[in-house]
Every structure is written in C-alpha cells, then in structure tokens.
Short mmCIF file of C-alpha atoms in Angstrom, two decimals:
data_model
loop_
_atom_site.label_atom_id
_atom_site.label_comp_id
_atom_site.label_asym_id
_atom_site.label_seq_id
_atom_site.Cartn_x
_atom_site.Cartn_y
_atom_site.Cartn_z
CA UNK A 1 158.68 81.96 88.21
CA UNK A 2 160.97 84.85 88.99
CA UNK A 3 161.61 87.01 85.98
CA UNK A 4 164.66 88.51 87.68
CA UNK A 5 166.23 85.08 88.11
CA UNK A 6 165.21 84.05 84.61
CA UNK A 7 166.83 87.15 83.11
CA UNK A 8 169.99 86.55 85.16
CA UNK A 9 170.23 83.00 83.88
CA UNK A 10 169.71 84.12 80.31
CA UNK A 11 172.24 86.94 80.40
CA UNK A 12 175.10 85.29 82.31
CA UNK A 13 176.99 82.67 80.23
CA UNK A 14 176.02 79.16 81.38
CA UNK A 15 179.47 78.03 82.35
CA UNK A 16 179.93 81.07 84.61
CA UNK A 17 176.77 80.58 86.65
CA UNK A 18 177.50 79.40 90.16
CA UNK A 19 175.22 81.72 92.05
CA UNK A 20 172.83 84.56 91.37
CA UNK A 21 173.04 87.47 93.77
CA UNK A 22 169.79 88.54 95.37
CA UNK A 23 171.27 91.07 97.73
CA UNK A 24 167.99 92.82 98.54
CA UNK A 25 166.26 89.69 99.83
CA UNK A 26 166.86 88.45 103.37
CA UNK A 27 167.43 84.73 103.75
CA UNK A 28 164.33 84.00 105.82
CA UNK A 29 162.15 85.81 103.29
CA UNK A 30 163.88 84.04 100.40
CA UNK A 31 163.00 80.75 102.12
CA UNK A 32 159.34 81.71 102.07
CA UNK A 33 159.56 82.83 98.44
CA UNK A 34 161.13 79.53 97.45
CA UNK A 35 158.41 77.68 99.37
CA UNK A 36 155.77 79.64 97.42
CA UNK A 37 157.40 78.99 94.06
CA UNK A 38 157.83 75.28 94.73
CA UNK A 39 154.18 74.94 95.72
CA UNK A 40 152.94 76.78 92.66
CA UNK A 41 155.22 74.90 90.31
CA UNK A 42 154.16 71.48 91.51
CA UNK A 43 151.14 69.99 89.77
CA UNK A 44 149.97 68.14 92.87
CA UNK A 45 147.35 70.53 94.26
CA UNK A 46 143.99 71.48 92.79
CA UNK A 47 143.23 75.16 92.16
CA UNK A 48 140.92 75.34 95.17
CA UNK A 49 143.47 73.75 97.48
CA UNK A 50 146.16 76.07 96.12
CA UNK A 51 143.99 79.10 96.87
CA UNK A 52 143.48 77.88 100.44
CA UNK A 53 147.20 77.32 100.74
CA UNK A 54 147.82 80.89 99.48
CA UNK A 55 145.50 82.31 102.13
CA UNK A 56 147.40 80.45 104.83
CA UNK A 57 150.74 81.48 103.34
CA UNK A 58 149.81 85.16 103.38
CA UNK A 59 148.45 85.00 106.92
CA UNK A 60 151.59 86.43 108.50
CA UNK A 61 152.63 89.50 110.46
CA UNK A 62 152.48 92.70 108.43
CA UNK A 63 156.26 93.24 108.69
CA UNK A 64 156.75 89.88 106.93
CA UNK A 65 154.13 90.90 104.37
CA UNK A 66 156.05 94.08 103.59
CA UNK A 67 159.29 92.12 103.20
CA UNK A 68 157.52 89.63 100.97
CA UNK A 69 156.03 92.34 98.77
CA UNK A 70 159.40 94.03 98.33
CA UNK A 71 161.06 90.71 97.52
CA UNK A 72 158.35 89.67 95.10
CA UNK A 73 158.69 93.03 93.40
CA UNK A 74 162.48 92.77 93.23
CA UNK A 75 162.39 89.19 92.00
CA UNK A 76 159.55 90.01 89.62
CA UNK A 77 157.19 87.22 90.70
CA UNK A 78 153.84 88.66 89.66
CA UNK A 79 151.51 86.09 91.21
CA UNK A 80 153.20 86.38 94.61
CA UNK A 81 153.20 90.17 94.34
CA UNK A 82 149.49 90.09 93.58
CA UNK A 83 148.77 87.77 96.49
CA UNK A 84 150.64 89.85 99.04
CA UNK A 85 149.33 93.20 97.76
CA UNK A 86 145.84 91.75 97.98
CA UNK A 87 146.44 90.70 101.57
CA UNK A 88 147.72 94.18 102.51
CA UNK A 89 144.69 95.71 100.75
CA UNK A 90 142.36 93.49 102.80
CA UNK A 91 144.07 94.71 105.96
CA UNK A 92 143.45 98.34 104.95
CA UNK A 93 139.78 97.98 103.98
CA UNK A 94 137.34 99.52 106.41
CA UNK A 95 140.00 100.96 108.73
CA UNK A 96 140.07 104.53 109.95
CA UNK A 97 142.99 106.83 109.05
CA UNK A 98 144.35 106.45 112.58
CA UNK A 99 144.30 102.67 112.37
CA UNK A 100 145.97 102.75 108.95
CA UNK A 101 148.67 105.12 110.20
CA UNK A 102 149.36 102.70 113.04
CA UNK A 103 149.44 99.75 110.66
CA UNK A 104 151.92 101.45 108.35
CA UNK A 105 153.85 102.84 111.30
CA UNK A 106 153.31 106.49 110.33
CA UNK A 107 153.76 108.23 113.65
CA UNK A 108 153.46 111.81 112.59
CA UNK A 109 152.43 113.31 109.28
CA UNK A 110 154.79 116.29 109.56
CA UNK A 111 157.75 113.98 110.28
CA UNK A 112 156.80 111.93 107.28
CA UNK A 113 156.76 115.08 105.16
CA UNK A 114 160.31 115.86 106.26
CA UNK A 115 161.45 112.37 105.30
CA UNK A 116 160.04 112.85 101.83
CA UNK B 1 157.38 101.09 106.79
CA UNK B 2 155.37 102.80 104.09
CA UNK B 3 158.40 104.79 102.98
CA UNK B 4 160.13 101.52 102.08
CA UNK B 5 157.50 100.62 99.51
CA UNK B 6 157.94 101.94 96.02
CA UNK B 7 155.16 103.91 94.35
CA UNK B 8 154.26 101.11 91.99
CA UNK B 9 153.78 98.69 94.89
CA UNK B 10 151.59 101.19 96.72
CA UNK B 11 149.55 101.76 93.56
CA UNK B 12 149.14 98.01 93.15
CA UNK B 13 147.67 97.91 96.65
CA UNK B 14 145.51 101.01 96.04
CA UNK B 15 143.95 99.51 92.93
CA UNK B 16 142.86 96.53 94.99
CA UNK B 17 140.71 98.71 97.23
CA UNK B 18 139.01 100.79 94.57
CA UNK B 19 135.55 99.21 95.05
CA UNK B 20 134.71 101.40 98.03
CA UNK B 21 135.79 105.03 97.50
CA UNK B 22 135.68 105.60 101.25
CA UNK B 23 138.86 103.54 101.61
CA UNK B 24 140.72 105.88 99.26
CA UNK B 25 139.26 108.87 101.05
CA UNK B 26 140.49 107.58 104.42
CA UNK B 27 143.91 106.64 103.06
CA UNK B 28 144.39 110.09 101.57
CA UNK B 29 144.10 111.51 105.10
CA UNK B 30 146.95 109.36 106.36
CA UNK B 31 149.96 110.91 104.64
CA UNK B 32 150.95 113.36 101.91
CA UNK B 33 152.49 110.57 99.85
CA UNK B 34 149.27 108.55 99.84
CA UNK B 35 147.26 111.72 99.20
CA UNK B 36 149.27 112.59 96.08
CA UNK B 37 149.24 109.06 94.73
CA UNK B 38 145.50 108.72 95.25
CA UNK B 39 144.76 112.16 93.85
CA UNK B 40 147.13 112.05 90.88
CA UNK B 41 146.53 108.47 89.79
CA UNK B 42 143.59 106.75 91.42
CA UNK B 43 140.94 109.47 91.48
CA UNK B 44 141.99 110.78 88.07
CA UNK B 45 141.57 107.38 86.51
CA UNK B 46 138.33 106.61 88.34
CA UNK B 47 136.68 109.94 87.54
CA UNK B 48 137.68 109.71 83.88
CA UNK B 49 135.58 106.55 83.68
CA UNK B 50 132.45 107.89 85.34
CA UNK B 51 132.42 111.61 84.63
CA UNK B 52 131.89 112.86 81.06
CA UNK B 53 135.11 114.27 79.65
CA UNK B 54 133.76 117.74 78.85
CA UNK B 55 132.66 118.16 82.44
CA UNK B 56 136.04 116.97 83.72
CA UNK B 57 137.90 119.40 81.51
CA UNK B 58 135.76 122.37 82.50
CA UNK B 59 135.93 121.57 86.23
CA UNK B 60 139.53 120.40 86.57
CA UNK B 61 140.15 122.54 89.67
CA UNK B 62 136.94 121.53 91.39
CA UNK B 63 137.85 118.86 93.95
CA UNK B 64 134.19 118.45 94.84
CA UNK B 65 133.85 116.63 91.52
CA UNK B 66 135.71 113.76 93.17
CA UNK B 67 132.99 113.55 95.79
CA UNK B 68 129.88 114.12 93.74
CA UNK B 69 129.58 110.82 91.83
CA UNK B 70 129.82 108.71 95.02
CA UNK B 71 128.24 110.85 97.68
CA UNK B 72 124.50 110.97 98.21
CA UNK B 73 123.58 114.33 99.76
CA UNK B 74 121.12 112.60 102.10
CA UNK B 75 117.68 113.74 103.12
CA UNK B 76 119.10 116.85 104.77
CA UNK B 77 120.92 118.39 101.81
CA UNK B 78 118.28 117.23 99.32
CA UNK B 79 115.91 119.50 101.20
CA UNK B 80 113.48 116.75 102.20
CA UNK B 81 113.66 117.69 105.87
CA UNK B 82 113.70 121.39 105.06
CA UNK B 83 110.22 122.82 105.04
CA UNK B 84 109.69 126.52 104.45
CA UNK B 85 106.39 126.32 106.41
CA UNK B 86 107.95 124.32 109.23
CA UNK B 87 107.31 124.51 112.93
CA UNK B 88 109.85 125.91 115.42
CA UNK B 89 110.73 122.33 116.48
CA UNK B 90 111.65 121.35 112.94
CA UNK B 91 113.68 124.54 112.55
CA UNK B 92 115.59 123.60 115.67
CA UNK B 93 116.02 120.10 114.35
CA UNK B 94 117.46 121.46 111.10
CA UNK B 95 119.84 123.75 112.95
CA UNK B 96 121.02 120.97 115.20
CA UNK B 97 121.89 118.91 112.12
CA UNK B 98 123.93 121.67 110.48
CA UNK B 99 125.69 122.65 113.70
CA UNK B 100 126.56 119.07 114.62
CA UNK B 101 127.91 118.43 111.13
CA UNK B 102 130.26 121.42 111.23
CA UNK B 103 132.01 120.67 114.54
CA UNK B 104 133.50 117.22 113.88
CA UNK B 105 134.87 118.17 110.48
CA UNK B 106 136.99 120.89 112.16
CA UNK B 107 138.61 118.39 114.49
CA UNK B 108 139.23 115.97 111.65
CA UNK B 109 140.67 118.70 109.42
CA UNK B 110 143.20 119.46 112.11
CA UNK B 111 144.58 115.96 111.66
CA UNK B 112 146.27 116.98 108.45
CA UNK B 113 146.17 120.14 106.40
CA UNK B 114 145.63 118.17 103.24
CA UNK B 115 142.13 117.25 104.45
CA UNK B 116 140.95 120.86 104.43
CA UNK B 117 141.12 120.97 100.66
CA UNK B 118 140.63 117.26 100.07
CA UNK B 119 137.33 115.75 101.08
CA UNK B 120 137.14 112.58 103.02
CA UNK B 121 133.98 110.52 103.15
CA UNK B 122 135.39 109.50 106.52
CA UNK B 123 134.25 112.93 107.70
CA UNK B 124 130.70 112.22 106.59
CA UNK B 125 130.72 108.78 108.17
CA UNK B 126 131.94 110.40 111.38
CA UNK B 127 129.09 112.94 111.14
CA UNK B 128 126.54 110.14 110.86
CA UNK B 129 127.80 108.54 114.05
CA UNK B 130 127.71 111.84 115.92
CA UNK B 131 124.34 112.82 114.44
CA UNK B 132 122.70 109.72 115.88
CA UNK B 133 123.89 110.78 119.33
CA UNK B 134 122.90 114.43 118.97
CA UNK B 135 119.43 113.50 117.67
CA UNK B 136 118.65 111.40 120.72
CA UNK B 137 119.87 114.21 123.02
CA UNK B 138 117.74 116.75 121.19
CA UNK B 139 114.64 114.59 121.51
CA UNK B 140 115.24 114.34 125.24
CA UNK B 141 115.52 118.13 125.52
CA UNK B 142 112.34 118.62 123.53
CA UNK B 143 110.40 116.30 125.78
CA UNK B 144 111.70 118.01 128.89
CA UNK B 145 110.78 121.48 127.64
CA UNK B 146 107.28 120.37 126.66
CA UNK B 147 106.62 119.11 130.13
CA UNK B 148 107.56 122.48 131.61
CA UNK B 149 105.67 124.90 129.36
CA UNK B 150 102.00 125.17 128.54
CA UNK B 151 101.31 127.08 125.39
CA UNK B 152 97.86 128.51 124.76
CA UNK B 153 96.15 128.17 121.37
CA UNK B 154 98.54 125.40 120.26
CA UNK B 155 97.98 121.66 120.12
CA UNK B 156 101.09 119.95 121.41
CA UNK B 157 101.70 116.94 119.23
CA UNK B 158 104.30 114.44 120.48
CA UNK B 159 107.53 114.91 118.51
CA UNK B 160 107.63 111.25 117.45
CA UNK B 161 104.48 111.52 115.37
CA UNK B 162 105.58 114.75 113.72
CA UNK B 163 109.09 113.65 112.81
CA UNK B 164 109.51 111.69 109.64
CA UNK B 165 110.68 108.23 110.55
CA UNK B 166 113.88 107.75 108.65
CA UNK B 167 115.81 104.75 107.53
CA UNK B 168 119.44 105.11 106.65
CA UNK B 169 121.50 108.23 106.85
CA UNK B 170 120.04 111.75 107.02
CA UNK B 171 123.24 113.49 106.05
CA UNK B 172 125.58 112.71 103.19
CA UNK B 173 126.76 109.15 102.80
CA UNK B 174 128.03 106.69 100.19
CA UNK B 175 125.40 106.56 97.47
CA UNK B 176 123.69 103.37 96.42
CA UNK B 177 122.87 102.90 92.78
CA UNK B 178 125.00 104.07 89.88
CA UNK B 179 127.94 106.41 90.30
CA UNK B 180 127.94 107.69 86.73
CA UNK B 181 126.72 111.15 85.72
CA UNK B 182 124.82 111.91 82.56
CA UNK B 183 123.45 114.98 80.85
CA UNK B 184 120.39 113.03 79.80
CA UNK B 185 119.26 112.76 83.42
CA UNK B 186 119.89 116.46 83.91
CA UNK B 187 117.84 117.41 80.89
CA UNK B 188 114.84 115.48 82.28
CA UNK B 189 114.86 117.81 85.23
CA UNK B 190 115.10 121.26 83.68
CA UNK B 191 112.33 123.29 82.08
CA UNK B 192 112.46 123.73 78.30
CA UNK B 193 113.87 127.23 78.35
CA UNK B 194 116.98 125.92 80.13
CA UNK B 195 117.71 123.13 77.66
CA UNK B 196 120.98 124.76 76.61
CA UNK B 197 122.33 124.59 80.18
CA UNK B 198 124.45 121.50 80.79
CA UNK B 199 123.30 119.78 83.96
CA UNK B 200 124.84 116.41 84.75
CA UNK B 201 122.89 114.27 87.19
CA UNK B 202 123.60 110.79 88.53
CA UNK B 203 121.96 108.01 86.61
CA UNK B 204 118.52 106.78 87.55
CA UNK B 205 117.31 105.98 90.19
CA UNK B 206 119.94 107.72 92.33
CA UNK B 207 120.15 106.73 95.98
CA UNK B 208 116.83 105.30 97.07
CA UNK B 209 115.60 106.17 100.56
CA UNK B 210 112.54 104.29 101.76
CA UNK B 211 110.78 106.50 104.28
CA UNK B 212 107.53 106.09 106.13
CA UNK B 213 105.61 108.55 103.99
CA UNK B 214 107.08 107.77 100.61
CA UNK B 215 110.11 106.64 98.65
CA UNK B 216 112.71 109.30 97.79
CA UNK B 217 115.14 108.86 94.94
CA UNK B 218 117.82 111.26 96.08
CA UNK B 219 120.03 112.53 93.30
CA UNK B 220 123.06 114.75 92.97
CA UNK B 221 124.44 116.63 90.02
CA UNK B 222 126.43 119.58 88.78
CA UNK B 223 126.06 122.29 86.17
CA UNK B 224 128.90 122.78 83.73
CA UNK B 225 130.11 126.40 83.84
CA UNK B 226 127.30 127.29 86.20
CA UNK B 227 127.86 131.04 86.25
CA UNK B 228 127.28 131.16 82.49
CA UNK B 229 124.01 129.26 82.61
CA UNK B 230 120.51 130.61 82.24
CA UNK B 231 119.55 128.92 85.51
CA UNK B 232 122.13 131.00 87.35
CA UNK B 233 120.87 134.16 85.73
CA UNK B 234 117.31 133.25 86.73
CA UNK B 235 118.01 132.48 90.39
CA UNK B 236 120.39 135.40 90.70
CA UNK B 237 118.10 137.97 89.13
CA UNK B 238 115.07 137.08 91.20
CA UNK B 239 114.61 138.25 94.74
CA UNK B 240 116.41 136.57 97.62
CA UNK B 241 113.28 134.75 98.74
CA UNK B 242 114.38 131.68 96.81
CA UNK B 243 117.75 131.56 98.52
CA UNK B 244 117.53 129.25 101.52
CA UNK B 245 119.75 128.35 104.46
CA UNK B 246 120.39 124.84 103.29
CA UNK B 247 124.14 124.17 103.00
CA UNK B 248 125.59 122.39 99.99
CA UNK B 249 126.71 118.79 100.56
CA UNK B 250 129.66 119.14 98.20
CA UNK B 251 131.31 122.45 98.98
CA UNK B 252 131.43 125.16 101.62
CA UNK B 253 128.39 127.11 100.37
CA UNK B 254 126.08 127.84 103.28
CA UNK B 255 123.02 128.48 101.19
CA UNK B 256 121.36 127.06 98.11
CA UNK B 257 118.70 128.11 95.64
CA UNK B 258 115.39 126.35 95.32
CA UNK B 259 115.05 125.45 91.66
CA UNK B 260 111.41 124.44 92.07
CA UNK B 261 110.17 127.79 93.28
CA UNK B 262 112.42 129.57 90.78
CA UNK B 263 110.50 127.74 88.01
CA UNK B 264 113.64 126.15 86.65
CA UNK B 265 112.28 122.62 86.84
CA UNK B 266 110.13 121.01 84.19
CA UNK B 267 106.46 121.88 84.58
CA UNK B 268 103.82 119.36 85.42
CA UNK B 269 105.48 117.41 88.19
CA UNK B 270 102.95 118.67 90.68
CA UNK B 271 102.50 118.07 94.38
CA UNK B 272 101.41 115.32 96.71
CA UNK B 273 98.30 115.65 98.86
CA UNK B 274 100.35 116.82 101.82
CA UNK B 275 101.84 119.66 99.79
CA UNK B 276 105.21 118.05 99.21
CA UNK B 277 106.50 118.58 95.66
CA UNK B 278 106.96 115.50 93.50
CA UNK B 279 110.43 116.72 92.52
CA UNK B 280 112.67 119.13 94.36
CA UNK B 281 116.16 120.36 93.59
CA UNK B 282 118.54 122.84 95.14
CA UNK B 283 121.63 124.37 93.60
CA UNK B 284 124.51 126.19 95.27
CA UNK B 285 126.58 129.05 93.89
CA UNK B 286 129.09 126.55 92.49
CA UNK B 287 126.47 124.69 90.53
CA UNK B 288 126.21 121.59 92.75
CA UNK B 289 122.70 120.18 92.72
CA UNK B 290 120.98 118.07 95.36
CA UNK B 291 117.40 116.89 95.14
CA UNK B 292 114.94 114.07 95.13
CA UNK B 293 112.33 112.47 92.94
CA UNK B 294 109.21 110.88 94.37
CA UNK B 295 106.61 108.77 92.62
CA UNK B 296 103.94 110.78 90.80
CA UNK B 297 100.61 110.51 92.70
CA UNK B 298 98.25 108.14 90.94
CA UNK B 299 95.13 110.04 91.78
CA UNK B 300 95.19 113.84 91.49
#
C-alpha cells in the first residue's frame, strides 16, 4: 500500500533487505499507519463497515492528524492521505479565520511571515 | 504546525473545501502562505472554469473578479431598497446600512494587510450579523422620535408597514443559483445600440429573493473593458443626475450609475403598478453591475 516501501523493496537487492529506513515517521504514528494498512488489505470488512472504521480511525487529536498526513505523504499511501486531508478539511469548514489560526497554531501573522 | 506541511499537502486539503468559496476566503485571511496558495492556485483554477477566458484575460488585475461570480450584491446594492423618491426615514435607513457596513470591514482589515486588497466573504458575513443588530436599534430610535414629535400636514405611518419585509440578507452574501457568467445574459439586458458592449452577467435566474411585495432575481455582472464601452460614454456624457450614492458591492466605488434612467437597458420592460421598474441595474466606474429582475406584470 505504501509506494515508498514498494519502491524500496524493488530497488534494494532482495538478499540485502533486512530493514527499510523510515526515518521521518515516528514509531507511534507508524503503528497507526500499519494498523490502517492491515485493515484495508484484509478482505474481511464490507465497504460500509470500512468507511465507518475510517471515520473512527481519523477521529484523533489534530496533532496526530498532522503527523499522520505527513507520514502518509512520505510513505506515499494515497488512500490514507486522502482520508486524513479530508478530516482536516472538515475541521476547517465553517470556521472563522481566528478559529483556524488557533487550530493551525498560527499565533501571529507577522511572526509567520518572518519564518517564511 | 502549518509550516510543517508541504504545499502539496495544503493544496490537497484546500481542494477538499472548494464547495463553499467562503471557506477559501476565510483561510486566505489567516496567513500569507495560505493567501498565496489560494490566490495562485485555487482561485485561478476555479475562476478559469466559471469565468469566460476573454474576460479573465482582460481583467487579470481585477481581484473583484474573484468575488463577483459567488457574491450576490443583495437588495441594498441591487438598488431595490434605494428609492429616488424616498421618505426621510428610508434615506436614514439607507445611510445606516452603508455606515454600518463600512465600520466592521476596517477592523477586519487590520487583522492582516493582505485582506485590504483581497476580499473576504467573511467580511460580508460579519456585516450581516452586525446589520441585524443595527437595524433593530434604528427601529427603536425611530419609534422613540415619533412619539416625541408631532408633524403637521404629514400622516405618520408606522415604520413596520412602510418597510419592505425582507427574507434573507439585505447586503451582499453568498449567491444561490449558478456561479457562472455569460455574455448571453448580459445581452438580454442591454438596449440594441449597446450590443457591441460585452456585459457578462450571472446565469439565470441569479440569486432569488422572495420578498413580501414580489420576487427579485438579483443578478451581478461586469463589463469587459468598461471605459471603452458605449454604455460608459452614455452615462459619463449625460448629466450627473443619473449618478447615485449607492456603493458598489464589488469594489470601493461609492457611487453607481442607474442604467435604467440612462436608457441603457432594453426597452419595453416597463413598470409595476407601484412605480417600481420591472428591471433595474446599476454600474460603477469599474464596470461592476448589480441589479434585479422581477416578473413582468400580467395586466398592464
């Protein structure tokens, strides 16, 4: 499910593969990613049940969501990326600029300009 | 936390909230990074789908073109509440609308400098909330002053029966109906001698407002290269009596021109029994048009 992992497997000679480095993904987030991939790879759940499971899976604190979206992007797992981006989008909808700034932890626009 | 996300991730999220343009408008007020992404990618793509290409090319520097397809000017800017033969109370009412709409936008603009050149529908939504409060205060003041003064030779009608009962927003708001602009709609509006002028108007029926007296199909539009049009020459050459103190909903123009009394609209639309025109339209110096259709009276 992860194109990054798939490419790593295909490029590194088989007898040299012991581990694939995913240095940008923290272990607790990788656990969640693996949980997601296992669930979506198994043929046990119906589509409706899987959708409900996805909703529950993405119902986490926004800091975890941000970690998940970065990991899904790095590991190139499109369905997970889509799910998490969709969840973040739902959190933004209908909010005022002040509420969004608080959600994304933007304290001061001028400070943000300096950072960029 | 936003700085950690790459641009492509942010764009992925932005594309998931494109259904309601107000969300983009609010987000663009949050930071310069979001503002540039939304302006350079999201709005550009969106407007290329709903605005004819020749209009886009000719108005590339006009940021109000981002607002026009989605923003209904409301009963105020479409001139429905503006009556040239109005009473002092209605004049006051009109002034209270324009003054209350200018104050909150200043405080919101101070939030970030980007907002002063980049419109946010959030501003208009904020106006609506404040307008509801100011209207109720104004009605209270009116009632108090009527109790205190006795005017001779005048029949004092209670304000409630004189005011048009309105549903929905008086000032600009997110338009219902289609968000596309077409020249075909514009050509239905203009008199024959102006057929070479390119007026793009939102597709029929515009934003429908059901009021007590009648149904208004409020539309918005824009002239391409307005200063080179025959309409501009006509309104500009004539005397200033057709220039009215009705601000534009899409730019900072404080006055607009009445296209109906300048004979720029197609003949034959006529008037209702109460003297209201069947079609009205107002254009500002930048070529932004606000107006409304009503149903043609069955019995004339």
